[in-house]
């Protein structure tokens, strides 16, 4: 259904269980691994896109450290309606409010749609970590071997958006 009117709000402690289930559904476990770090997204700050109160259409989680805001997970389950863009914008503003100078994230070499999505929104590729996903599988064996269009998932790509505060 196109043109869904969704709302965005910060997650709260009451969302912990739903965040955990959402992460399991979309990332195959309740952890994600990026740059060698194991994250529990349900324990992070986040924003949820929902219809009414309770039907989740998207979730972003993030982690702020050293004036950097890392977008840890980003998922939209109703694509092409602005949900992903709105979630990124909300996390960007949260980073800016916390005086971060950059918003960054990691994706995998097979994820062409996400690479295009981020770059169209001003992110730049700033690093490639060959073999990083092979190492991440030691921490999270459920990471698939093949991804989008059956491309072997091997490397992590770091993307960054510089936050200019006004
Ligand atoms: C990447 C992802 C978050 C994008 O979410 P999304 O909700 O489809 O994002 P948007 O709708 O904001 O943008 C997607 C496209 O829809 C278009 N769009 C935005 N609002 C729209 C609207 N109201 N009506 C029609 N189209 C719209 C956008 O222009 C955009 O196209 P573009 O990238 O060519 O500019 C989503 O595809 C996803 O969850 N992927 C799987 C998980 C993943 O890979 N996460 C990121 C890597 S960790």
Short mmCIF file of C-alpha atoms and ligand atoms in Angstrom, two decimals:
data_model
loop_
_atom_site.label_atom_id
_atom_site.label_comp_id
_atom_site.label_asym_id
_atom_site.label_seq_id
_atom_site.Cartn_x
_atom_site.Cartn_y
_atom_site.Cartn_z
CA UNK A 1 0.00 0.00 0.00
CA UNK A 2 1.58 3.29 -1.10
CA UNK A 3 1.22 6.52 0.80
CA UNK A 4 1.01 4.98 4.26
CA UNK A 5 0.92 7.65 6.93
CA UNK A 6 3.42 6.62 9.51
CA UNK A 7 4.66 8.29 12.67
CA UNK A 8 8.15 8.31 14.09
CA UNK A 9 9.06 8.22 17.75
CA UNK A 10 12.08 7.41 19.91
CA UNK A 11 12.01 3.91 21.35
CA UNK A 12 11.54 3.49 25.10
CA UNK A 13 12.25 0.71 27.58
CA UNK A 14 8.74 -0.58 26.96
CA UNK A 15 9.81 -1.41 23.39
CA UNK A 16 12.69 -3.67 24.39
CA UNK A 17 10.96 -6.98 23.69
CA UNK A 18 9.54 -5.83 20.35
CA UNK A 19 12.94 -4.46 19.34
CA UNK A 20 14.47 -7.81 20.14
CA UNK A 21 11.89 -9.69 18.07
CA UNK A 22 12.22 -7.20 15.21
CA UNK A 23 15.99 -7.66 15.20
CA UNK A 24 15.64 -11.43 15.22
CA UNK A 25 13.19 -11.29 12.33
CA UNK A 26 15.38 -9.03 10.20
CA UNK A 27 18.93 -9.91 11.22
CA UNK A 28 18.57 -13.60 12.02
CA UNK A 29 19.48 -13.26 15.71
CA UNK A 30 19.10 -10.68 18.46
CA UNK A 31 22.66 -9.51 17.92
CA UNK A 32 24.38 -7.80 15.04
CA UNK A 33 28.13 -7.63 14.50
CA UNK A 34 29.88 -4.69 12.91
CA UNK A 35 33.60 -3.86 12.85
CA UNK A 36 34.21 -6.70 15.31
CA UNK A 37 31.73 -5.38 17.88
CA UNK A 38 28.69 -7.35 19.00
CA UNK A 39 25.64 -5.14 19.45
CA UNK A 40 22.31 -5.95 21.07
CA UNK A 41 20.09 -3.51 19.18
CA UNK A 42 17.25 -3.89 21.69
CA UNK A 43 19.56 -2.34 24.30
CA UNK A 44 20.39 0.67 22.11
CA UNK A 45 18.60 3.94 21.54
CA UNK A 46 16.40 3.97 18.50
CA UNK A 47 13.51 5.30 16.51
CA UNK A 48 10.51 3.33 15.38
CA UNK A 49 8.25 4.08 12.43
CA UNK A 50 4.75 2.87 13.10
CA UNK A 51 1.17 3.10 12.01
CA UNK A 52 -1.10 3.98 14.87
CA UNK A 53 0.34 2.56 18.04
CA UNK A 54 1.86 -0.86 17.61
CA UNK A 55 2.25 -1.75 13.92
CA UNK A 56 5.93 -1.29 13.27
CA UNK A 57 7.04 -0.43 9.75
CA UNK A 58 10.66 0.33 10.49
CA UNK A 59 13.32 0.57 13.13
CA UNK A 60 16.67 2.32 13.43
CA UNK A 61 19.06 1.85 16.33
CA UNK A 62 22.17 3.84 17.07
CA UNK A 63 25.12 4.19 19.38
CA UNK A 64 26.90 7.42 20.26
CA UNK A 65 30.56 7.42 21.25
CA UNK A 66 33.41 9.91 20.85
CA UNK A 67 31.28 12.49 19.05
CA UNK A 68 30.33 9.89 16.45
CA UNK A 69 26.85 8.54 15.96
CA UNK A 70 26.78 5.02 14.57
CA UNK A 71 23.66 3.86 12.85
CA UNK A 72 23.76 0.25 14.01
CA UNK A 73 20.60 -1.14 12.39
CA UNK A 74 18.19 0.30 9.85
CA UNK A 75 15.18 -1.57 8.51
CA UNK A 76 12.08 -0.61 6.65
CA UNK A 77 9.44 -3.23 6.03
CA UNK A 78 7.42 -1.08 3.67
CA UNK A 79 9.95 0.16 1.19
CA UNK A 80 9.78 3.16 -1.11
CA UNK A 81 7.56 5.28 1.08
CA UNK A 82 10.14 7.41 2.87
CA UNK A 83 10.41 5.33 6.04
CA UNK A 84 14.14 4.60 5.70
CA UNK A 85 14.87 8.24 4.89
CA UNK A 86 12.84 9.49 7.87
CA UNK A 87 14.61 7.07 10.23
CA UNK A 88 18.06 8.15 9.02
CA UNK A 89 17.06 11.78 9.43
CA UNK A 90 15.84 11.15 13.00
CA UNK A 91 19.11 9.45 13.94
CA UNK A 92 21.08 12.25 12.27
CA UNK A 93 19.22 14.82 14.38
CA UNK A 94 19.80 12.78 17.54
CA UNK A 95 23.51 12.72 16.69
CA UNK A 96 23.52 16.42 16.02
CA UNK A 97 21.72 17.12 19.33
CA UNK A 98 24.46 15.11 21.07
CA UNK A 99 27.11 17.23 19.35
CA UNK A 100 28.32 14.48 17.06
CA UNK A 101 30.39 15.47 14.07
CA UNK A 102 29.57 12.40 12.03
CA UNK A 103 26.92 9.81 11.39
CA UNK A 104 28.33 6.51 10.19
CA UNK A 105 27.33 2.97 9.48
CA UNK A 106 28.64 -0.29 8.17
CA UNK A 107 27.07 -2.40 5.49
CA UNK A 108 28.20 -5.45 3.57
CA UNK A 109 29.66 -5.75 0.08
CA UNK A 110 26.54 -7.43 -1.35
CA UNK A 111 24.10 -4.78 -0.15
CA UNK A 112 23.94 -2.70 -3.35
CA UNK A 113 20.52 -1.23 -2.52
CA UNK A 114 21.71 0.06 0.85
CA UNK A 115 24.95 1.41 -0.66
CA UNK A 116 22.89 3.36 -3.19
CA UNK A 117 20.37 4.44 -0.55
CA UNK A 118 23.04 5.87 1.76
CA UNK A 119 25.07 7.55 -0.99
CA UNK A 120 21.97 9.24 -2.38
CA UNK A 121 21.49 10.68 1.09
CA UNK A 122 24.94 12.22 1.27
CA UNK A 123 26.94 9.41 2.85
CA UNK A 124 30.42 8.71 1.46
CA UNK A 125 32.23 5.40 1.43
CA UNK A 126 35.18 5.96 3.73
CA UNK A 127 36.61 2.47 4.22
CA UNK A 128 36.45 -1.11 3.06
CA UNK A 129 37.37 -3.91 5.44
CA UNK A 130 38.14 -7.02 3.38
CA UNK A 131 37.18 -10.24 5.13
CA UNK A 132 35.44 -8.47 8.03
CA UNK A 133 32.26 -10.51 7.60
CA UNK A 134 34.23 -13.74 7.58
CA UNK A 135 35.58 -12.71 11.00
CA UNK A 136 32.10 -11.59 12.16
CA UNK A 137 30.78 -15.12 11.44
CA UNK A 138 32.94 -16.42 14.27
CA UNK A 139 30.87 -14.20 16.60
CA UNK A 140 27.57 -14.72 14.76
CA UNK A 141 27.54 -17.96 12.79
CA UNK A 142 24.06 -17.27 11.39
CA UNK A 143 25.36 -14.55 9.04
CA UNK A 144 24.55 -15.98 5.60
CA UNK A 145 27.35 -16.85 3.20
CA UNK A 146 25.55 -15.35 0.22
CA UNK A 147 23.54 -12.17 0.08
CA UNK A 148 21.75 -10.07 -2.47
CA UNK A 149 21.88 -11.59 -5.96
CA UNK A 150 23.84 -14.51 -4.47
CA UNK A 151 26.92 -12.35 -3.99
CA UNK A 152 29.27 -13.85 -1.37
CA UNK A 153 29.13 -11.70 1.77
CA UNK A 154 32.71 -11.08 2.79
CA UNK A 155 33.58 -7.46 3.39
CA UNK A 156 32.31 -4.54 5.41
CA UNK A 157 31.99 -1.08 3.91
CA UNK A 158 31.95 1.95 6.17
CA UNK A 159 29.90 4.96 5.13
CA UNK A 160 29.92 8.37 6.72
CA UNK A 161 27.88 11.53 6.67
CA UNK A 162 29.51 14.61 8.11
CA UNK A 163 27.12 16.40 10.43
CA UNK A 164 27.29 20.16 10.04
CA UNK A 165 25.75 21.74 13.07
CA UNK A 166 24.14 25.14 12.79
C1 LIG B 1 17.65 0.47 2.90
C2 LIG B 1 16.23 0.62 3.45
C3 LIG B 1 16.32 0.96 4.93
C4 LIG B 1 15.51 1.75 2.70
O1 LIG B 1 14.25 1.93 3.31
P1 LIG B 1 12.99 2.58 2.51
O2 LIG B 1 11.88 2.73 3.48
O3 LIG B 1 12.72 1.85 1.26
O4 LIG B 1 13.60 3.98 2.18
P2 LIG B 1 12.85 5.22 1.48
O5 LIG B 1 11.47 4.85 1.14
O6 LIG B 1 13.07 6.40 2.33
O7 LIG B 1 13.71 5.40 0.18
C5 LIG B 1 13.70 4.38 -0.81
C6 LIG B 1 13.24 4.97 -2.12
O8 LIG B 1 11.86 5.29 -2.06
C7 LIG B 1 11.64 6.62 -2.56
N1 LIG B 1 10.59 7.26 -1.76
C8 LIG B 1 10.76 7.93 -0.62
N2 LIG B 1 9.57 8.40 -0.18
C9 LIG B 1 8.65 7.99 -1.05
C10 LIG B 1 7.25 8.14 -1.12
N3 LIG B 1 6.57 8.81 -0.18
N4 LIG B 1 6.62 7.56 -2.16
C11 LIG B 1 7.31 6.87 -3.09
N5 LIG B 1 8.65 6.71 -3.07
C12 LIG B 1 9.31 7.26 -2.07
C13 LIG B 1 12.93 7.32 -2.32
O9 LIG B 1 13.09 8.35 -3.27
C14 LIG B 1 13.95 6.23 -2.42
O10 LIG B 1 14.46 6.10 -3.69
P3 LIG B 1 15.93 6.59 -3.98
O11 LIG B 1 16.83 5.85 -3.00
O12 LIG B 1 16.13 6.19 -5.38
O13 LIG B 1 15.96 8.04 -3.70
C15 LIG B 1 15.41 -0.69 3.22
O14 LIG B 1 15.51 -1.05 1.88
C16 LIG B 1 15.79 -1.87 4.09
O15 LIG B 1 15.28 -2.03 5.20
N6 LIG B 1 16.69 -2.73 3.60
C17 LIG B 1 17.04 -3.97 4.29
C18 LIG B 1 17.95 -3.73 5.48
C19 LIG B 1 19.19 -2.96 5.10
O16 LIG B 1 19.81 -3.23 4.11
N7 LIG B 1 19.51 -1.94 5.94
C20 LIG B 1 20.60 -1.03 5.67
C21 LIG B 1 21.93 -1.62 5.75
S1 LIG B 1 22.41 -1.99 7.38
#
